[in-house]
Amino acid sequence: MFAVEVTDHIMIAHSLPRPVFGPAQGMHGATFTVDAAFFTPDLDEDGLGVDIGAAMEILADVLKPLNYGNLDEMPTFKGKVTTTEFLAKHIFDAIAALIAAGRMGEAGGRVERLRIRLHESHVARAWYEAAL
């Protein structure tokens, strides 16, 4: 299996309103480094799994509406607990939808798996990975 992984970041505000989250129950900011890995079983005639530029554009497009936003105020997240794991799945779903819509061209048809990893800090991260 081949993989192309690209990285971007987002800065968000949110709260995690459940007792298990302790001080994070209140409004706070977070900066996430976001990795998106696109897995293909083979390479195309140009020796590519997917085009890195296209992968970077898709990731940037998905992250743009979140960046500098307060997730608590976004209708998409109303009633949701926006943990790192939850956000990884949200980003996965958005990228998968763009691939299904043809945003990666023919290469998108070869993408069999996708992994979205969010780094909360240099010591903690979470991800969501699944087949497409």
PDB file of C-alpha atoms in Angstrom:
ATOM      1  CA  MET A   1       0.000   0.000   0.000  1.00  0.00           C
ATOM      2  CA  PHE A   2       1.285   3.458  -0.929  1.00  0.00           C
ATOM      3  CA  ALA A   3       0.431   6.589   1.017  1.00  0.00           C
ATOM      4  CA  VAL A   4       0.691  10.292   0.383  1.00  0.00           C
ATOM      5  CA  GLU A   5       0.304  12.370   3.533  1.00  0.00           C
ATOM      6  CA  VAL A   6      -0.137  16.133   3.674  1.00  0.00           C
ATOM      7  CA  THR A   7      -0.303  18.452   6.663  1.00  0.00           C
ATOM      8  CA  ASP A   8      -2.055  21.705   7.527  1.00  0.00           C
ATOM      9  CA  HIS A   9      -3.348  23.265  10.735  1.00  0.00           C
ATOM     10  CA  ILE A  10      -6.392  24.929  12.262  1.00  0.00           C
ATOM     11  CA  MET A  11      -6.949  27.230  15.209  1.00  0.00           C
ATOM     12  CA  ILE A  12     -10.349  26.840  16.821  1.00  0.00           C
ATOM     13  CA  ALA A  13     -12.287  27.741  19.943  1.00  0.00           C
ATOM     14  CA  HIS A  14     -14.721  25.369  21.620  1.00  0.00           C
ATOM     15  CA  SER A  15     -15.888  23.971  24.906  1.00  0.00           C
ATOM     16  CA  LEU A  16     -16.336  20.355  25.969  1.00  0.00           C
ATOM     17  CA  PRO A  17     -19.356  20.626  28.288  1.00  0.00           C
ATOM     18  CA  ARG A  18     -19.124  17.349  30.174  1.00  0.00           C
ATOM     19  CA  PRO A  19     -17.620  16.796  33.641  1.00  0.00           C
ATOM     20  CA  VAL A  20     -15.099  14.284  32.317  1.00  0.00           C
ATOM     21  CA  PHE A  21     -13.297  17.151  30.541  1.00  0.00           C
ATOM     22  CA  GLY A  22     -12.477  19.077  33.729  1.00  0.00           C
ATOM     23  CA  PRO A  23     -11.191  22.568  32.935  1.00  0.00           C
ATOM     24  CA  ALA A  24     -11.771  22.022  29.197  1.00  0.00           C
ATOM     25  CA  GLN A  25     -15.517  22.276  29.907  1.00  0.00           C
ATOM     26  CA  GLY A  26     -15.119  26.018  29.547  1.00  0.00           C
ATOM     27  CA  MET A  27     -14.389  27.898  26.360  1.00  0.00           C
ATOM     28  CA  HIS A  28     -10.783  27.438  25.262  1.00  0.00           C
ATOM     29  CA  GLY A  29      -8.670  27.579  22.163  1.00  0.00           C
ATOM     30  CA  ALA A  30      -6.846  24.793  20.422  1.00  0.00           C
ATOM     31  CA  THR A  31      -4.373  24.646  17.581  1.00  0.00           C
ATOM     32  CA  PHE A  32      -4.389  21.340  15.741  1.00  0.00           C
ATOM     33  CA  THR A  33      -1.870  20.104  13.239  1.00  0.00           C
ATOM     34  CA  VAL A  34      -3.908  18.016  10.799  1.00  0.00           C
ATOM     35  CA  ASP A  35      -2.439  15.176   8.718  1.00  0.00           C
ATOM     36  CA  ALA A  36      -4.386  13.569   5.887  1.00  0.00           C
ATOM     37  CA  ALA A  37      -2.997  10.300   4.499  1.00  0.00           C
ATOM     38  CA  PHE A  38      -4.366   8.959   1.205  1.00  0.00           C
ATOM     39  CA  PHE A  39      -3.676   5.235   0.691  1.00  0.00           C
ATOM     40  CA  THR A  40      -3.569   3.607  -2.754  1.00  0.00           C
ATOM     41  CA  PRO A  41      -2.696   0.015  -3.677  1.00  0.00           C
ATOM     42  CA  ASP A  42      -0.693   1.088  -6.718  1.00  0.00           C
ATOM     43  CA  LEU A  43       0.804   4.032  -8.560  1.00  0.00           C
ATOM     44  CA  ASP A  44      -0.440   5.653 -11.735  1.00  0.00           C
ATOM     45  CA  GLU A  45       1.525   5.810 -15.003  1.00  0.00           C
ATOM     46  CA  ASP A  46       3.336   8.897 -13.653  1.00  0.00           C
ATOM     47  CA  GLY A  47       4.451   7.072 -10.516  1.00  0.00           C
ATOM     48  CA  LEU A  48       1.976   8.854  -8.249  1.00  0.00           C
ATOM     49  CA  GLY A  49      -0.390   7.526  -5.618  1.00  0.00           C
ATOM     50  CA  VAL A  50      -2.224  10.853  -5.564  1.00  0.00           C
ATOM     51  CA  ASP A  51      -1.111  14.325  -6.556  1.00  0.00           C
ATOM     52  CA  ILE A  52       0.313  16.052  -3.476  1.00  0.00           C
ATOM     53  CA  GLY A  53      -0.951  19.421  -4.670  1.00  0.00           C
ATOM     54  CA  ALA A  54      -4.504  18.123  -5.047  1.00  0.00           C
ATOM     55  CA  ALA A  55      -4.327  16.473  -1.611  1.00  0.00           C
ATOM     56  CA  MET A  56      -3.121  19.745  -0.056  1.00  0.00           C
ATOM     57  CA  GLU A  57      -5.920  21.724  -1.736  1.00  0.00           C
ATOM     58  CA  ILE A  58      -8.610  19.320  -0.554  1.00  0.00           C
ATOM     59  CA  LEU A  59      -7.322  19.388   3.021  1.00  0.00           C
ATOM     60  CA  ALA A  60      -7.117  23.201   2.986  1.00  0.00           C
ATOM     61  CA  ASP A  61     -10.650  23.497   1.583  1.00  0.00           C
ATOM     62  CA  VAL A  62     -12.067  21.242   4.297  1.00  0.00           C
ATOM     63  CA  LEU A  63     -10.232  23.047   7.095  1.00  0.00           C
ATOM     64  CA  LYS A  64     -10.982  26.602   5.941  1.00  0.00           C
ATOM     65  CA  PRO A  65     -14.518  26.827   7.429  1.00  0.00           C
ATOM     66  CA  LEU A  66     -13.178  25.623  10.803  1.00  0.00           C
ATOM     67  CA  ASN A  67     -10.082  27.811  11.044  1.00  0.00           C
ATOM     68  CA  TYR A  68     -10.380  30.686  13.527  1.00  0.00           C
ATOM     69  CA  GLY A  69     -13.939  29.597  14.239  1.00  0.00           C
ATOM     70  CA  ASN A  70     -15.826  28.938  17.434  1.00  0.00           C
ATOM     71  CA  LEU A  71     -17.126  25.406  16.950  1.00  0.00           C
ATOM     72  CA  ASP A  72     -19.769  25.961  19.630  1.00  0.00           C
ATOM     73  CA  GLU A  73     -21.406  28.570  17.377  1.00  0.00           C
ATOM     74  CA  MET A  74     -21.364  26.535  14.154  1.00  0.00           C
ATOM     75  CA  PRO A  75     -24.690  24.913  13.205  1.00  0.00           C
ATOM     76  CA  THR A  76     -22.829  21.809  11.977  1.00  0.00           C
ATOM     77  CA  PHE A  77     -21.693  21.075  15.524  1.00  0.00           C
ATOM     78  CA  LYS A  78     -24.826  22.044  17.450  1.00  0.00           C
ATOM     79  CA  GLY A  79     -25.322  19.535  20.264  1.00  0.00           C
ATOM     80  CA  LYS A  80     -22.029  17.741  19.514  1.00  0.00           C
ATOM     81  CA  VAL A  81     -19.023  17.272  21.769  1.00  0.00           C
ATOM     82  CA  THR A  82     -16.187  18.378  19.497  1.00  0.00           C
ATOM     83  CA  THR A  83     -13.391  16.205  20.836  1.00  0.00           C
ATOM     84  CA  THR A  84     -10.248  15.654  18.817  1.00  0.00           C
ATOM     85  CA  GLU A  85     -11.539  12.236  17.785  1.00  0.00           C
ATOM     86  CA  PHE A  86     -14.874  13.711  16.694  1.00  0.00           C
ATOM     87  CA  LEU A  87     -13.124  16.376  14.617  1.00  0.00           C
ATOM     88  CA  ALA A  88     -10.931  13.747  12.946  1.00  0.00           C
ATOM     89  CA  LYS A  89     -14.067  11.905  11.779  1.00  0.00           C
ATOM     90  CA  HIS A  90     -15.704  15.149  10.651  1.00  0.00           C
ATOM     91  CA  ILE A  91     -12.671  16.015   8.516  1.00  0.00           C
ATOM     92  CA  PHE A  92     -12.504  12.426   7.204  1.00  0.00           C
ATOM     93  CA  ASP A  93     -16.136  12.576   6.093  1.00  0.00           C
ATOM     94  CA  ALA A  94     -15.667  15.927   4.359  1.00  0.00           C
ATOM     95  CA  ILE A  95     -12.568  14.765   2.472  1.00  0.00           C
ATOM     96  CA  ALA A  96     -14.220  11.449   1.543  1.00  0.00           C
ATOM     97  CA  ALA A  97     -17.172  13.398   0.106  1.00  0.00           C
ATOM     98  CA  LEU A  98     -14.840  15.536  -2.027  1.00  0.00           C
ATOM     99  CA  ILE A  99     -13.048  12.438  -3.303  1.00  0.00           C
ATOM    100  CA  ALA A 100     -16.406  10.814  -4.145  1.00  0.00           C
ATOM    101  CA  ALA A 101     -17.410  14.025  -5.966  1.00  0.00           C
ATOM    102  CA  GLY A 102     -14.346  13.725  -8.215  1.00  0.00           C
ATOM    103  CA  ARG A 103     -12.105  16.423  -6.725  1.00  0.00           C
ATOM    104  CA  MET A 104      -9.033  14.159  -7.064  1.00  0.00           C
ATOM    105  CA  GLY A 105      -9.836  13.087 -10.606  1.00  0.00           C
ATOM    106  CA  GLU A 106      -8.855   9.552 -11.565  1.00  0.00           C
ATOM    107  CA  ALA A 107      -6.507   9.291  -8.575  1.00  0.00           C
ATOM    108  CA  GLY A 108      -9.487   9.528  -6.255  1.00  0.00           C
ATOM    109  CA  GLY A 109     -10.745   6.240  -7.611  1.00  0.00           C
ATOM    110  CA  ARG A 110      -7.550   4.550  -6.437  1.00  0.00           C
ATOM    111  CA  VAL A 111      -7.736   5.893  -2.884  1.00  0.00           C
ATOM    112  CA  GLU A 112      -8.790   2.882  -0.806  1.00  0.00           C
ATOM    113  CA  ARG A 113      -8.157   4.263   2.682  1.00  0.00           C
ATOM    114  CA  LEU A 114      -7.949   7.609   4.331  1.00  0.00           C
ATOM    115  CA  ARG A 115      -6.462   8.525   7.717  1.00  0.00           C
ATOM    116  CA  ILE A 116      -6.984  11.887   9.405  1.00  0.00           C
ATOM    117  CA  ARG A 117      -4.742  12.565  12.385  1.00  0.00           C
ATOM    118  CA  LEU A 118      -5.049  15.632  14.620  1.00  0.00           C
ATOM    119  CA  HIS A 119      -2.134  16.560  16.843  1.00  0.00           C
ATOM    120  CA  GLU A 120      -3.303  18.387  19.964  1.00  0.00           C
ATOM    121  CA  SER A 121       0.276  18.917  21.073  1.00  0.00           C
ATOM    122  CA  HIS A 122       3.697  17.358  20.682  1.00  0.00           C
ATOM    123  CA  VAL A 123       2.648  14.579  23.086  1.00  0.00           C
ATOM    124  CA  ALA A 124      -1.014  13.884  22.211  1.00  0.00           C
ATOM    125  CA  ARG A 125      -2.902  13.073  19.015  1.00  0.00           C
ATOM    126  CA  ALA A 126      -5.966  11.234  17.801  1.00  0.00           C
ATOM    127  CA  TRP A 127      -7.080   9.958  14.436  1.00  0.00           C
ATOM    128  CA  TYR A 128      -9.799   8.373  12.404  1.00  0.00           C
ATOM    129  CA  GLU A 129      -8.948   5.877   9.676  1.00  0.00           C
ATOM    130  CA  ALA A 130     -11.193   3.781   7.461  1.00  0.00           C
ATOM    131  CA  ALA A 131     -11.621   2.331   4.014  1.00  0.00           C
ATOM    132  CA  LEU A 132     -13.419   4.428   1.414  1.00  0.00           C
TER     133      LEU A 132
END
